[in-house]
mmCIF file of C-alpha atoms in Angstrom:
data_model
loop_
_atom_site.group_PDB
_atom_site.id
_atom_site.type_symbol
_atom_site.label_atom_id
_atom_site.label_comp_id
_atom_site.label_asym_id
_atom_site.label_seq_id
_atom_site.Cartn_x
_atom_site.Cartn_y
_atom_site.Cartn_z
ATOM 1 C CA MET A 1 -118.640 26.555 1.666
ATOM 2 C CA LYS A 2 -115.765 24.580 0.255
ATOM 3 C CA LYS A 3 -113.528 27.626 0.405
ATOM 4 C CA LEU A 4 -114.382 28.114 4.068
ATOM 5 C CA GLU A 5 -113.553 24.466 4.854
ATOM 6 C CA ILE A 6 -110.267 24.721 2.998
ATOM 7 C CA ALA A 7 -109.414 27.978 4.805
ATOM 8 C CA THR A 8 -110.321 26.417 8.182
ATOM 9 C CA LYS A 9 -108.195 23.324 7.529
ATOM 10 C CA PHE A 10 -105.371 25.552 6.356
ATOM 11 C CA ALA A 11 -105.637 27.627 9.569
ATOM 12 C CA TYR A 12 -105.608 24.456 11.714
ATOM 13 C CA TYR A 13 -102.581 23.257 9.770
ATOM 14 C CA LYS A 14 -100.753 26.574 10.399
ATOM 15 C CA VAL A 15 -101.610 26.449 14.113
ATOM 16 C CA PHE A 16 -100.404 22.841 14.287
ATOM 17 C CA LEU A 17 -97.122 23.763 12.565
ATOM 18 C CA ALA A 18 -96.644 26.723 14.905
ATOM 19 C CA ILE A 19 -97.186 24.519 17.988
ATOM 20 C CA LEU A 20 -94.862 21.875 16.548
ATOM 21 C CA GLY A 21 -92.197 24.555 15.896
ATOM 22 C CA VAL A 22 -92.428 25.864 19.461
ATOM 23 C CA VAL A 23 -92.139 22.325 20.868
ATOM 24 C CA ALA A 24 -89.161 21.544 18.594
ATOM 25 C CA LEU A 25 -87.448 24.816 19.518
ATOM 26 C CA SER A 26 -87.902 24.220 23.244
ATOM 27 C CA LEU A 27 -86.518 20.672 22.896
ATOM 28 C CA TYR A 28 -83.551 21.985 20.903
ATOM 29 C CA LEU A 29 -82.812 24.709 23.477
ATOM 30 C CA GLY A 30 -83.063 22.195 26.319
ATOM 31 C CA LEU A 31 -80.669 19.830 24.537
ATOM 32 C CA TRP A 32 -78.292 22.689 23.743
ATOM 33 C CA LYS A 33 -78.281 23.800 27.396
ATOM 34 C CA TRP A 34 -77.655 20.234 28.601
ATOM 35 C CA ASN A 35 -74.763 19.794 26.121
ATOM 36 C CA LYS A 36 -73.244 23.111 27.214
ATOM 37 C CA GLU A 37 -73.432 22.107 30.895
ATOM 38 C CA GLN A 38 -71.851 18.726 30.149
ATOM 39 C CA ASN A 39 -69.036 20.405 28.190
ATOM 40 C CA GLU A 40 -68.388 22.894 30.998
ATOM 41 C CA LYS A 41 -68.317 20.048 33.512
ATOM 42 C CA TYR A 42 -65.869 18.078 31.345
ATOM 43 C CA VAL A 43 -63.557 21.089 30.900
ATOM 44 C CA ALA A 44 -63.632 21.733 34.674
ATOM 45 C CA GLU A 45 -62.637 18.092 35.304
ATOM 46 C CA ARG A 46 -59.800 18.375 32.762
ATOM 47 C CA GLU A 47 -58.574 21.629 34.365
ATOM 48 C CA GLU A 48 -58.558 19.982 37.787
ATOM 49 C CA ALA A 49 -56.634 16.955 36.467
ATOM 50 C CA CYS A 50 -54.158 19.222 34.667
ATOM 51 C CA GLN A 51 -53.561 21.373 37.737
ATOM 52 C CA GLN A 52 -53.009 18.221 39.791
ATOM 53 C CA SER A 53 -50.481 16.993 37.213
ATOM 54 C CA ILE A 54 -48.581 20.287 37.434
ATOM 55 C CA LYS A 55 -48.749 20.200 41.241
ATOM 56 C CA ASP A 56 -47.466 16.596 41.376
ATOM 57 C CA ALA A 57 -44.551 17.446 39.086
ATOM 58 C CA SER A 58 -43.683 20.538 41.134
ATOM 59 C CA ASN A 59 -43.802 18.532 44.371
ATOM 60 C CA ASN A 60 -41.510 15.868 42.885
ATOM 61 C CA VAL A 61 -39.071 18.514 41.656
ATOM 62 C CA LEU A 62 -39.022 20.401 44.947
ATOM 63 C CA SER A 63 -38.621 17.240 47.024
ATOM 64 C CA ASN A 64 -35.442 16.133 45.222
ATOM 65 C CA ARG A 65 -32.478 18.448 45.599
ATOM 66 C CA PHE A 66 -30.951 17.473 42.236
ATOM 67 C CA LEU A 67 -34.165 18.119 40.278
ATOM 68 C CA LYS A 68 -34.692 21.284 42.298
ATOM 69 C CA SER A 69 -31.170 22.485 41.557
ATOM 70 C CA ASN A 70 -31.686 21.787 37.858
ATOM 71 C CA TYR A 71 -35.056 23.569 37.846
ATOM 72 C CA TYR A 72 -33.682 26.708 39.499
ATOM 73 C CA ALA A 73 -30.620 26.686 37.245
ATOM 74 C CA ASN A 74 -33.005 26.675 34.259
ATOM 75 C CA LEU A 75 -34.988 29.559 35.775
ATOM 76 C CA MET A 76 -31.773 31.545 36.212
ATOM 77 C CA GLN A 77 -30.734 30.518 32.674
ATOM 78 C CA LYS A 78 -27.561 28.865 33.919
ATOM 79 C CA LYS A 79 -26.104 25.490 33.110
ATOM 80 C CA PRO A 80 -27.231 22.772 35.577
ATOM 81 C CA LYS A 81 -24.524 21.362 37.863
ATOM 82 C CA PHE A 82 -25.748 17.772 38.042
ATOM 83 C CA LYS A 83 -26.165 15.051 35.452
ATOM 84 C CA LEU A 84 -29.707 13.786 35.974
ATOM 85 C CA LYS A 85 -31.407 10.556 34.952
ATOM 86 C CA GLN A 86 -33.193 11.092 31.652
ATOM 87 C CA PRO A 87 -35.129 8.327 29.857
ATOM 88 C CA GLY A 88 -33.733 7.439 26.465
ATOM 89 C CA ILE A 89 -30.497 9.327 27.164
ATOM 90 C CA ASN A 90 -28.858 7.689 30.193
ATOM 91 C CA THR A 91 -31.656 5.386 31.431
ATOM 92 C CA ASP A 92 -34.017 3.035 29.625
ATOM 93 C CA PHE A 93 -37.264 4.474 28.330
ATOM 94 C CA GLN A 94 -40.345 2.562 29.461
ATOM 95 C CA ALA A 95 -43.783 3.007 27.951
ATOM 96 C CA ASN A 96 -46.645 3.806 30.372
ATOM 97 C CA LYS A 97 -44.234 5.142 32.989
ATOM 98 C CA ASP A 98 -44.560 8.579 34.568
ATOM 99 C CA TYR A 99 -41.872 11.164 33.828
ATOM 100 C CA ILE A 100 -41.355 14.841 34.573
ATOM 101 C CA LEU A 101 -41.471 17.208 31.620
ATOM 102 C CA MET A 102 -39.209 20.125 32.531
ATOM 103 C CA TYR A 103 -38.014 22.613 29.939
ATOM 104 C CA SER A 104 -34.688 24.425 30.199
ATOM 105 C CA GLN A 105 -35.758 27.337 27.972
ATOM 106 C CA PRO A 106 -38.961 29.302 27.329
ATOM 107 C CA ALA A 107 -41.540 27.053 25.660
ATOM 108 C CA SER A 108 -45.206 26.168 25.567
ATOM 109 C CA LEU A 109 -46.090 23.345 27.933
ATOM 110 C CA ILE A 110 -48.748 21.797 25.655
ATOM 111 C CA PRO A 111 -49.394 22.086 21.902
ATOM 112 C CA LYS A 112 -51.650 24.872 20.603
ATOM 113 C CA LYS A 113 -53.877 22.454 18.701
ATOM 114 C CA PRO A 114 -55.620 20.326 19.636
ATOM 115 C CA ARG A 115 -56.220 21.538 23.161
ATOM 116 C CA TYR A 116 -59.112 21.784 25.578
ATOM 117 C CA GLU A 117 -61.135 24.985 25.893
ATOM 118 C CA GLY A 118 -60.486 27.277 28.822
ATOM 119 C CA ARG A 119 -58.101 29.923 30.067
ATOM 120 C CA LEU A 120 -55.754 27.470 31.762
ATOM 121 C CA PHE A 121 -55.180 25.481 28.567
ATOM 122 C CA GLU A 122 -54.844 28.651 26.519
ATOM 123 C CA LYS A 123 -52.164 29.870 28.944
ATOM 124 C CA LEU A 124 -50.300 26.536 28.893
ATOM 125 C CA SER A 125 -50.289 26.457 25.074
ATOM 126 C CA ARG A 126 -48.644 29.895 24.824
ATOM 127 C CA GLU A 127 -44.858 30.126 24.893
ATOM 128 C CA THR A 128 -43.565 31.628 28.123
ATOM 129 C CA ASP A 129 -41.796 34.979 27.958
ATOM 130 C CA LYS A 130 -38.345 34.642 29.484
ATOM 131 C CA LYS A 131 -38.532 31.709 31.858
ATOM 132 C CA PRO A 132 -39.240 28.031 31.274
ATOM 133 C CA PRO A 133 -42.757 26.837 32.123
ATOM 134 C CA ALA A 134 -43.596 24.906 35.283
ATOM 135 C CA PRO A 135 -42.802 21.181 35.248
ATOM 136 C CA LEU A 136 -45.551 18.784 34.197
ATOM 137 C CA MET A 137 -46.118 15.117 35.005
ATOM 138 C CA VAL A 138 -46.523 13.101 31.796
ATOM 139 C CA THR A 139 -46.728 9.422 30.861
ATOM 140 C CA GLY A 140 -44.378 8.131 28.187
ATOM 141 C CA LYS A 141 -46.079 6.422 25.274
ATOM 142 C CA LYS A 142 -43.381 5.596 22.720
ATOM 143 C CA LEU A 143 -39.852 6.542 21.768
ATOM 144 C CA LEU A 144 -39.370 8.183 18.355
ATOM 145 C CA ALA A 145 -35.608 8.583 17.686
ATOM 146 C CA ASN A 146 -34.625 11.644 19.793
ATOM 147 C CA ARG A 147 -38.230 12.510 20.698
ATOM 148 C CA VAL A 148 -40.836 10.899 22.923
ATOM 149 C CA GLU A 149 -44.585 10.781 22.484
ATOM 150 C CA VAL A 150 -46.219 11.532 25.836
ATOM 151 C CA ILE A 151 -49.713 11.585 27.293
ATOM 152 C CA SER A 152 -50.784 14.370 29.646
ATOM 153 C CA ALA A 153 -53.929 15.301 31.537
ATOM 154 C CA CYS A 154 -53.509 18.775 30.025
ATOM 155 C CA SER A 155 -53.847 17.705 26.388
ATOM 156 C CA PRO A 156 -56.610 15.752 24.635
ATOM 157 C CA GLN A 157 -54.121 13.928 22.399
ATOM 158 C CA PRO A 158 -50.560 12.662 22.826
ATOM 159 C CA PHE A 159 -47.801 15.063 21.792
ATOM 160 C CA THR A 160 -44.059 14.767 21.241
ATOM 161 C CA VAL A 161 -41.290 16.297 23.317
ATOM 162 C CA SER A 162 -37.509 16.201 23.127
ATOM 163 C CA LEU A 163 -35.673 13.619 25.215
ATOM 164 C CA GLU A 164 -33.647 16.476 26.712
ATOM 165 C CA ASN A 165 -36.754 17.797 28.496
ATOM 166 C CA LEU A 166 -37.836 14.520 30.102
ATOM 167 C CA TYR A 167 -36.600 13.438 33.532
ATOM 168 C CA GLU A 168 -37.031 10.398 35.746
ATOM 169 C CA VAL A 169 -39.263 10.996 38.758
ATOM 170 C CA THR A 170 -36.739 9.358 41.086
ATOM 171 C CA GLN A 171 -33.212 10.657 40.787
ATOM 172 C CA ALA A 172 -30.027 9.783 42.623
ATOM 173 C CA ILE A 173 -30.454 9.107 46.304
ATOM 174 C CA ASP A 174 -30.914 12.439 47.977
ATOM 175 C CA VAL A 175 -29.517 11.680 51.419
ATOM 176 C CA SER A 176 -27.786 14.245 53.552
ATOM 177 C CA PRO A 177 -26.323 12.818 56.711
ATOM 178 C CA PHE A 178 -27.452 14.534 59.859
ATOM 179 C CA LEU A 179 -24.700 16.743 61.149
ATOM 180 C CA PRO A 180 -24.978 18.369 64.541
ATOM 181 C CA PRO A 181 -24.725 22.157 64.683
ATOM 182 C CA PHE A 182 -21.218 23.541 64.464
ATOM 183 C CA SER A 183 -19.841 20.185 63.336
ATOM 184 C CA SER A 184 -17.874 21.760 60.542
ATOM 185 C CA PHE A 185 -15.494 23.480 62.979
#
């Protein structure tokens, strides 16, 4: 009789452990799924912020004829015609101020590590083939000799860039007087 009681208790114990394992596994899978959804949501928010930062920089470049001229000269791999305002070179660098990061040669826009997950960030961390990457809006953090530490929506941590690749958002006054048609004759 004792052996039967021991076997019955042992069977109940095994059933209890099996039920406990199933409950623990379902809780773990639910938590894993929730964490995955939160991570995907976070990466999507970061991608949106990064794309907006690239769009803002492109709009600023295209709305100023001097920045635009410099950008297209870099794309054509020619020397720019205009001397532009660059923080730390010919204007004062200010921390927590927005600047345009615009490369004149092929480069990666953000560092390879650390970076966010996702195709967009993978693409931005690869060096471009023959042309410079698109401009990016960044915030200056601190000046380090001939380099600047910047913060970007595209990178989880600050990274350093050369002073030569950083431009003021507002350049020289871009005013063209209105001239009536055929006024040059």
